[in-house]
Coordinates of N, CA and C in Angstrom, one line a residue:
X1329 N 80.2 -36.0 77.0 CA 80.6 -34.8 76.2 C 80.6 -33.6 77.2
X1330 N 81.6 -32.8 77.0 CA 81.8 -31.6 77.8 C 82.2 -30.4 76.9
X1331 N 81.5 -29.3 77.1 CA 81.9 -28.1 76.4 C 83.2 -27.6 76.9
X1332 N 84.1 -27.2 76.0 CA 85.4 -26.7 76.4 C 85.3 -25.3 77.0
X1333 N 86.2 -25.0 77.9 CA 86.2 -23.7 78.5 C 87.2 -22.8 77.7
X1334 N 87.0 -21.5 77.9 CA 87.8 -20.6 77.1 C 89.3 -20.9 77.2
X1335 N 89.8 -21.2 78.4 CA 91.2 -21.4 78.6 C 91.7 -22.7 78.0
X1336 N 90.8 -23.6 77.5 CA 91.2 -24.9 76.9 C 91.2 -24.8 75.3
X1337 N 90.9 -23.6 74.8 CA 90.8 -23.5 73.3 C 92.1 -23.1 72.7
X1338 N 93.1 -22.8 73.4 CA 94.4 -22.5 72.8 C 94.4 -21.2 72.1
X1339 N 93.7 -20.2 72.6 CA 93.6 -18.9 71.9 C 94.9 -18.2 72.0
X1340 N 95.3 -17.5 71.0 CA 96.5 -16.7 70.9 C 96.2 -15.4 71.5
X1341 N 97.3 -14.8 72.1 CA 97.1 -13.4 72.5 C 97.2 -12.5 71.2
X1342 N 96.8 -11.3 71.3 CA 96.8 -10.4 70.1 C 98.3 -10.3 69.6
X1343 N 99.2 -10.2 70.6 CA 100.6 -10.1 70.2 C 101.1 -11.3 69.4
X1344 N 100.7 -12.5 70.0 CA 101.1 -13.8 69.3 C 100.4 -13.9 68.0
X1345 N 99.2 -13.5 67.9 CA 98.4 -13.6 66.7 C 99.1 -12.8 65.6
X1346 N 99.5 -11.6 65.9 CA 100.2 -10.7 65.0 C 101.4 -11.3 64.4
X1347 N 102.1 -12.1 65.2 CA 103.4 -12.8 64.7 C 103.1 -14.0 63.9
X1348 N 101.9 -14.6 64.0 CA 101.6 -15.8 63.2 C 101.6 -15.6 61.7
X1349 N 102.0 -16.6 61.0 CA 101.9 -16.6 59.5 C 100.4 -16.6 59.1
X1350 N 100.1 -15.7 58.2 CA 98.7 -15.6 57.8 C 98.5 -16.3 56.5
X1351 N 97.2 -16.6 56.2 CA 96.8 -17.1 54.9 C 96.9 -16.0 53.9
X1352 N 97.3 -16.3 52.6 CA 97.5 -15.3 51.6 C 96.2 -14.8 51.0
X1353 N 95.3 -14.3 51.9 CA 94.0 -13.8 51.5 C 93.8 -12.4 52.1
X1354 N 93.4 -11.4 51.2 CA 93.0 -10.1 51.7 C 91.5 -10.1 51.4
X1355 N 90.7 -9.5 52.3 CA 89.3 -9.4 52.1 C 89.0 -7.9 51.9
X1356 N 88.3 -7.6 50.8 CA 87.9 -6.2 50.5 C 86.4 -6.1 50.6
X1357 N 86.0 -5.1 51.4 CA 84.6 -4.8 51.6 C 84.3 -3.5 50.8
X1358 N 83.4 -3.7 49.8 CA 83.1 -2.6 48.9 C 81.7 -2.0 49.3
X1359 N 81.8 -0.9 50.0 CA 80.6 -0.1 50.4 C 79.6 -0.9 51.2
X1360 N 80.1 -1.6 52.3 CA 79.3 -2.4 53.1 C 78.7 -1.4 54.2
X1361 N 77.3 -1.4 54.3 CA 76.6 -0.5 55.1 C 76.6 -0.8 56.6
X1362 N 76.3 -2.1 56.9 CA 76.1 -2.4 58.3 C 77.3 -2.6 59.1
X1363 N 77.4 -1.9 60.2 CA 78.6 -2.0 61.1 C 78.6 -3.4 61.7
X1364 N 77.5 -4.0 61.9 CA 77.5 -5.4 62.5 C 78.1 -6.4 61.5
X1365 N 77.8 -6.2 60.2 CA 78.4 -7.0 59.2 C 79.9 -6.8 59.2
X1366 N 80.3 -5.6 59.3 CA 81.8 -5.3 59.2 C 82.5 -5.9 60.4
X1367 N 81.9 -5.8 61.6 CA 82.4 -6.4 62.8 C 82.5 -7.9 62.7
X1368 N 81.5 -8.5 62.1 CA 81.4 -10.0 61.9 C 82.5 -10.4 60.9
X1369 N 82.8 -9.6 59.9 CA 83.8 -10.0 58.9 C 85.2 -9.9 59.6
X1370 N 85.4 -8.9 60.5 CA 86.6 -8.8 61.2 C 86.9 -10.0 62.0
X1371 N 85.8 -10.5 62.7 CA 85.9 -11.7 63.6 C 86.2 -12.9 62.7
X1372 N 85.6 -13.1 61.6 CA 85.9 -14.2 60.7 C 87.3 -14.1 60.2
X1373 N 87.8 -12.9 59.8 CA 89.2 -12.8 59.4 C 90.1 -13.2 60.4
X1374 N 89.9 -12.9 61.7 CA 90.7 -13.3 62.8 C 90.7 -14.8 62.9
X1375 N 89.5 -15.4 62.9 CA 89.4 -16.8 63.2 C 90.1 -17.6 62.1
X1376 N 90.2 -17.1 60.9 CA 90.8 -17.9 59.8 C 92.2 -17.3 59.4
X1377 N 92.7 -16.5 60.2 CA 94.1 -15.9 60.0 C 94.3 -15.3 58.7
X1378 N 93.3 -14.5 58.3 CA 93.4 -13.8 57.0 C 94.4 -12.7 57.1
X1379 N 95.2 -12.4 56.0 CA 96.3 -11.4 56.0 C 95.8 -10.0 56.4
X1380 N 94.7 -9.6 55.7 CA 94.3 -8.2 55.9 C 92.9 -8.0 55.5
X1381 N 92.2 -7.0 56.1 CA 90.9 -6.6 55.7 C 91.0 -5.1 55.2
X1382 N 90.4 -4.9 54.0 CA 90.4 -3.6 53.3 C 89.0 -3.1 53.3
X1383 N 88.8 -1.9 53.9 CA 87.5 -1.3 54.0 C 87.4 -0.1 53.0
X1384 N 86.4 -0.1 52.2 CA 86.3 0.9 51.1 C 85.0 1.6 51.1
X1385 N 85.1 2.9 50.6 CA 83.9 3.7 50.4 C 83.1 4.0 51.7
X1386 N 81.8 3.7 51.7 CA 81.0 4.0 52.9 C 81.2 3.0 54.0
X1387 N 82.0 2.0 53.8 CA 82.3 1.0 54.9 C 82.9 1.7 56.1
X1388 N 82.3 1.6 57.2 CA 82.8 2.2 58.4 C 84.1 1.6 58.9
X1389 N 84.8 2.3 59.7 CA 86.1 1.9 60.2 C 86.1 1.9 61.7
X1390 N 86.9 1.1 62.3 CA 87.1 1.1 63.8 C 87.9 2.4 64.1
X1391 N 87.8 2.8 65.3 CA 87.0 2.3 66.4 C 85.5 2.7 66.3
X1392 N 84.6 1.8 66.5 CA 83.2 2.2 66.6 C 82.5 1.1 67.4
X1393 N 81.6 1.6 68.3 CA 80.9 0.7 69.2 C 80.1 -0.4 68.4
X1394 N 79.4 0.0 67.3 CA 78.6 -0.9 66.6 C 79.5 -2.0 65.9
X1395 N 80.6 -1.7 65.4 CA 81.6 -2.7 64.9 C 82.0 -3.6 66.0
X1396 N 82.4 -3.0 67.1 CA 82.9 -3.8 68.2 C 81.9 -4.8 68.7
X1397 N 80.6 -4.6 68.6 CA 79.6 -5.5 69.1 C 79.8 -6.9 68.5
X1398 N 80.1 -7.0 67.3 CA 80.3 -8.3 66.6 C 81.7 -8.6 66.4
X1399 N 82.6 -7.7 66.4 CA 84.0 -8.0 66.2 C 84.7 -8.6 67.4
X1400 N 84.2 -8.2 68.6 CA 84.7 -8.7 69.9 C 86.2 -8.6 69.9
X1401 N 86.7 -7.4 69.7 CA 88.1 -7.1 69.7 C 89.0 -7.6 68.5
X1402 N 88.4 -8.2 67.5 CA 89.1 -8.6 66.4 C 89.7 -7.4 65.6
X1403 N 89.2 -6.2 65.9 CA 89.8 -5.0 65.3 C 91.2 -4.8 65.8
X1404 N 91.5 -5.4 66.9 CA 92.9 -5.2 67.5 C 93.8 -6.2 66.9
X1405 N 93.3 -7.4 66.4 CA 94.2 -8.4 65.9 C 94.4 -8.4 64.4
X1406 N 93.3 -8.1 63.7 CA 93.3 -8.1 62.2 C 93.9 -6.8 61.7
X1407 N 94.8 -6.9 60.8 CA 95.4 -5.7 60.1 C 94.3 -5.2 59.1
X1408 N 94.1 -3.9 59.1 CA 93.1 -3.4 58.2 C 93.6 -2.0 57.6
X1409 N 93.0 -1.7 56.5 CA 93.3 -0.4 55.8 C 92.0 0.1 55.2
X1410 N 91.9 1.4 55.1 CA 90.8 2.1 54.5 C 91.2 2.8 53.2
X1411 N 90.3 2.6 52.2 CA 90.4 3.3 50.9 C 89.1 4.0 50.6
X1412 N 89.2 5.3 50.2 CA 88.0 6.0 49.8 C 87.3 5.3 48.6
X1413 N 88.1 4.9 47.6 CA 87.6 4.2 46.4 C 88.1 2.8 46.3
X1414 N 87.1 1.9 46.1 CA 87.4 0.4 46.0 C 88.4 0.2 44.9
X1415 N 88.2 0.9 43.8 CA 89.1 0.8 42.6 C 90.5 1.0 42.9
X1416 N 90.8 2.0 43.8 CA 92.2 2.2 44.2 C 92.8 1.0 45.0
X1417 N 92.0 0.5 45.9 CA 92.4 -0.7 46.7 C 92.7 -1.9 45.7
X1418 N 91.8 -2.1 44.8 CA 92.0 -3.2 43.8 C 93.3 -3.0 43.0
X1419 N 93.5 -1.7 42.5 CA 94.7 -1.4 41.8 C 96.0 -1.7 42.6
X1420 N 96.0 -1.3 43.8 CA 97.2 -1.6 44.6 C 97.4 -3.1 44.9
X1421 N 96.3 -3.8 45.1 CA 96.4 -5.3 45.3 C 96.9 -6.0 44.1
X1422 N 96.4 -5.5 42.9 CA 96.9 -6.1 41.6 C 98.4 -5.9 41.5
X1423 N 98.8 -4.6 41.8 CA 100.3 -4.3 41.7 C 101.1 -5.2 42.6
X1424 N 100.5 -5.6 43.7 CA 101.2 -6.5 44.7 C 101.1 -8.0 44.3
X1425 N 100.4 -8.3 43.2 CA 100.3 -9.7 42.7 C 99.2 -10.5 43.2
X1426 N 98.1 -9.9 43.8 CA 97.0 -10.6 44.2 C 96.0 -10.9 43.0
X1427 N 95.5 -12.1 43.0 CA 94.4 -12.3 42.1 C 93.1 -11.8 42.7
X1428 N 92.4 -11.0 42.0 CA 91.2 -10.4 42.5 C 90.0 -11.3 42.2
X1429 N 89.3 -11.7 43.2 CA 88.1 -12.6 43.1 C 86.9 -11.9 43.7
X1430 N 86.0 -11.6 42.8 CA 84.7 -11.0 43.2 C 83.7 -12.0 43.6
X1431 N 83.0 -11.8 44.7 CA 82.0 -12.8 45.1 C 80.7 -12.2 44.7
X1432 N 80.1 -12.7 43.6 CA 78.9 -12.1 43.1 C 78.2 -13.0 42.1
X1433 N 76.9 -12.9 42.0 CA 76.2 -13.7 41.0 C 76.2 -13.0 39.7
X1434 N 76.9 -13.5 38.7 CA 76.9 -12.9 37.4 C 76.8 -14.1 36.3
X1435 N 76.7 -13.6 35.1 CA 76.6 -14.6 34.0 C 77.9 -15.4 33.7
X1436 N 79.0 -14.9 34.4 CA 80.3 -15.6 34.3 C 80.9 -16.1 35.6
X1437 N 80.1 -16.1 36.6 CA 80.6 -16.6 37.9 C 80.8 -18.1 37.9
X1438 N 81.8 -18.5 38.6 CA 82.1 -19.9 38.8 C 81.5 -20.4 40.2
X1439 N 80.9 -21.5 40.2 CA 80.4 -22.1 41.4 C 81.5 -22.2 42.4
X1440 N 81.4 -21.7 43.6 CA 82.4 -21.8 44.7 C 82.9 -23.2 44.8
X1441 N 82.0 -24.2 44.8 CA 82.4 -25.6 44.9 C 83.4 -26.0 43.8
X1442 N 83.3 -25.4 42.6 CA 84.1 -25.8 41.5 C 85.4 -25.0 41.4
X1443 N 85.5 -23.9 42.2 CA 86.7 -23.0 42.1 C 87.9 -23.7 42.8
X1444 N 89.0 -23.7 42.1 CA 90.2 -24.3 42.6 C 91.3 -23.3 42.7
X1445 N 91.5 -22.6 43.8 CA 92.6 -21.7 44.0 C 93.9 -22.4 44.0
X1446 N 95.0 -21.7 43.5 CA 96.3 -22.3 43.5 C 97.0 -21.9 44.8
X1447 N 97.6 -22.9 45.4 CA 98.3 -22.7 46.7 C 99.5 -21.7 46.6
X1448 N 100.0 -21.5 45.4 CA 101.1 -20.6 45.2 C 100.7 -19.1 45.0
X1449 N 99.4 -18.8 44.9 CA 99.0 -17.5 44.6 C 98.4 -16.8 45.9
X1450 N 98.3 -15.5 45.8 CA 97.7 -14.7 46.8 C 96.4 -14.2 46.2
X1451 N 95.3 -14.1 47.1 CA 94.0 -13.7 46.6 C 93.4 -12.5 47.4
X1452 N 92.7 -11.7 46.7 CA 91.9 -10.7 47.3 C 90.4 -11.0 47.0
X1453 N 89.6 -11.2 48.0 CA 88.2 -11.5 47.8 C 87.4 -10.3 48.1
X1454 N 86.6 -9.9 47.1 CA 85.8 -8.7 47.1 C 84.3 -9.0 47.5
X1455 N 83.8 -8.4 48.5 CA 82.4 -8.6 48.9 C 81.7 -7.3 48.9
X1456 N 80.5 -7.3 48.4 CA 79.8 -6.0 48.1 C 78.7 -5.6 49.1
X1457 N 78.1 -4.5 48.8 CA 77.0 -3.9 49.5 C 75.9 -4.8 49.8
X1458 N 75.2 -4.7 50.9 CA 74.1 -5.5 51.3 C 72.9 -5.5 50.3
X1459 N 72.7 -4.4 49.6 CA 71.6 -4.3 48.7 C 72.0 -4.5 47.2
X1460 N 73.1 -3.8 46.8 CA 73.5 -3.8 45.4 C 74.7 -4.7 45.1
X1461 N 75.2 -5.4 46.1 CA 76.4 -6.3 45.8 C 77.6 -5.5 45.4
X1462 N 78.5 -6.2 44.8 CA 79.8 -5.6 44.3 C 79.4 -4.6 43.2
X1463 N 80.0 -3.5 43.3 CA 79.8 -2.4 42.2 C 80.2 -2.9 40.9
X1464 N 79.4 -2.6 39.8 CA 79.6 -3.0 38.4 C 81.1 -2.6 38.0
X1465 N 81.5 -1.4 38.3 CA 82.8 -1.0 37.9 C 83.9 -1.8 38.6
X1466 N 83.7 -2.2 39.8 CA 84.6 -3.1 40.6 C 84.6 -4.5 40.0
X1467 N 83.4 -5.0 39.6 CA 83.4 -6.3 39.0 C 84.3 -6.4 37.8
X1468 N 84.3 -5.3 37.0 CA 85.1 -5.3 35.8 C 86.6 -5.4 36.1
X1469 N 87.0 -5.1 37.3 CA 88.4 -5.2 37.7 C 88.8 -6.5 38.2
X1470 N 87.8 -7.4 38.4 CA 88.1 -8.7 39.0 C 88.7 -9.6 38.0
X1471 N 89.6 -10.5 38.4 CA 90.2 -11.5 37.6 C 89.3 -12.7 37.3
X1472 N 88.5 -12.9 38.4 CA 87.5 -14.0 38.3 C 86.4 -13.7 39.3
X1473 N 85.3 -14.4 39.0 CA 84.1 -14.2 39.9 C 83.6 -15.6 40.4
X1474 N 83.3 -15.6 41.6 CA 82.7 -16.9 42.2 C 81.4 -16.5 42.8
X1475 N 80.5 -17.6 42.9 CA 79.3 -17.4 43.6 C 79.0 -18.6 44.5
X1476 N 78.3 -18.4 45.6 CA 77.9 -19.5 46.5 C 76.6 -20.1 45.9
X1477 N 76.6 -21.4 45.7 CA 75.4 -22.0 45.2 C 74.2 -21.9 46.2
X1478 N 73.0 -21.6 45.7 CA 71.9 -21.5 46.6 C 70.7 -22.1 45.9
X1479 N 69.7 -22.6 46.6 CA 68.6 -23.3 46.1 C 67.2 -22.8 46.5
X1480 N 67.2 -21.8 47.4 CA 65.9 -21.3 47.9 C 65.3 -20.2 47.0
X1481 N 64.4 -19.5 47.6 CA 63.7 -18.4 46.9 C 64.4 -17.1 46.9
X1482 N 65.3 -16.9 47.8 CA 66.0 -15.6 47.9 C 67.2 -15.4 47.1
X1483 N 68.0 -16.4 47.0 CA 69.3 -16.4 46.3 C 70.1 -15.2 46.7
X1484 N 70.1 -14.9 48.0 CA 70.8 -13.8 48.6 C 71.2 -14.2 50.0
X1485 N 72.4 -14.0 50.3 CA 72.9 -14.3 51.7 C 73.4 -13.0 52.3
X1486 N 73.3 -12.8 53.6 CA 73.9 -11.7 54.3 C 75.4 -11.7 54.0
X1487 N 76.0 -10.5 53.9 CA 77.4 -10.3 53.5 C 78.3 -11.0 54.6
X1488 N 78.0 -11.0 55.8 CA 78.8 -11.6 56.9 C 78.7 -13.2 56.7
X1489 N 77.6 -13.7 56.3 CA 77.4 -15.1 56.1 C 78.2 -15.5 54.8
X1490 N 78.1 -14.7 53.8 CA 78.8 -15.0 52.6 C 80.3 -15.0 52.8
X1491 N 80.8 -14.0 53.5 CA 82.2 -14.0 53.8 C 82.7 -15.2 54.6
X1492 N 81.9 -15.6 55.6 CA 82.2 -16.8 56.4 C 82.3 -18.0 55.5
X1493 N 81.3 -18.2 54.6 CA 81.3 -19.4 53.8 C 82.5 -19.4 52.8
X1494 N 82.7 -18.3 52.1 CA 83.8 -18.2 51.1 C 85.2 -18.3 51.7
X1495 N 85.3 -17.5 52.8 CA 86.7 -17.6 53.5 C 87.0 -18.9 54.0
X1496 N 86.0 -19.6 54.7 CA 86.3 -20.9 55.2 C 86.7 -21.9 54.0
X1497 N 85.9 -21.8 52.9 CA 86.2 -22.6 51.8 C 87.6 -22.4 51.2
X1498 N 87.9 -21.1 51.0 CA 89.2 -20.7 50.4 C 90.4 -21.2 51.3
X1499 N 90.2 -20.9 52.6 CA 91.3 -21.3 53.6 C 91.5 -22.8 53.6
X1500 N 90.4 -23.5 53.6 CA 90.4 -25.0 53.5 C 91.2 -25.4 52.3
X1501 N 90.8 -24.9 51.1 CA 91.4 -25.3 49.9 C 92.9 -25.0 49.8
X1502 N 93.2 -23.8 50.3 CA 94.6 -23.3 50.3 C 95.5 -23.9 51.3
X1503 N 95.0 -24.2 52.5 CA 95.8 -24.6 53.6 C 95.7 -26.1 54.0
X1504 N 94.5 -26.6 53.8 CA 94.2 -27.9 54.4 C 93.9 -28.9 53.3
X1505 N 93.3 -28.5 52.2 CA 92.7 -29.4 51.2 C 93.8 -30.0 50.3

C-alpha cells in the first residue's frame, strides 16, 4: 500500500472546477458563529461539487483568515452569496424551485437514512447555529426536515460534521445511488 501524492489525485484547477457540472444542492448556513465551521463547510461543498453556499445573518463571509484556515482556498472555487436574513434566502430559493430541507431534530423530522430525495429535484439544505440550531421561523419555511440518527448522550453534532454527513449522503443518493 502507498499513500497517493497530491499530483496523483486528479484535482481540478479552480477554473476547471468552476466549469464542472454541479450537484443540484445549495447549502444554507443560518447564523453559524464559528468561522472554522464556515471554512469547513466551504471545503466540503468543494469536495462534493455543491452548486452554491448561502451565508446568512451572523455567518461570516470571506475573505477572512479564520475561514481560510479550514477552507484551504475552497472560498475561491465554491460559489457563495450572503443574505442578511435567512428567510430572504429561503424565499428566493423557493422561487427558483428548490425544495427546502432543514437539518434539525424536531417532532416531524425524517431519519436521514430513510430520506429519499428525487433525482429530478433541486435541494437547499439548511444548517443552523452551533447552540440553537436552525431558527424556529426558518424551520417553518422548510418543505421537510431531516435529522441524523444518533445514539450517544449528546445527540448533537458539530455543524461542520453534520454538513459533511448530510451532504455526502445526499450527493450519494442523487448522483451515485
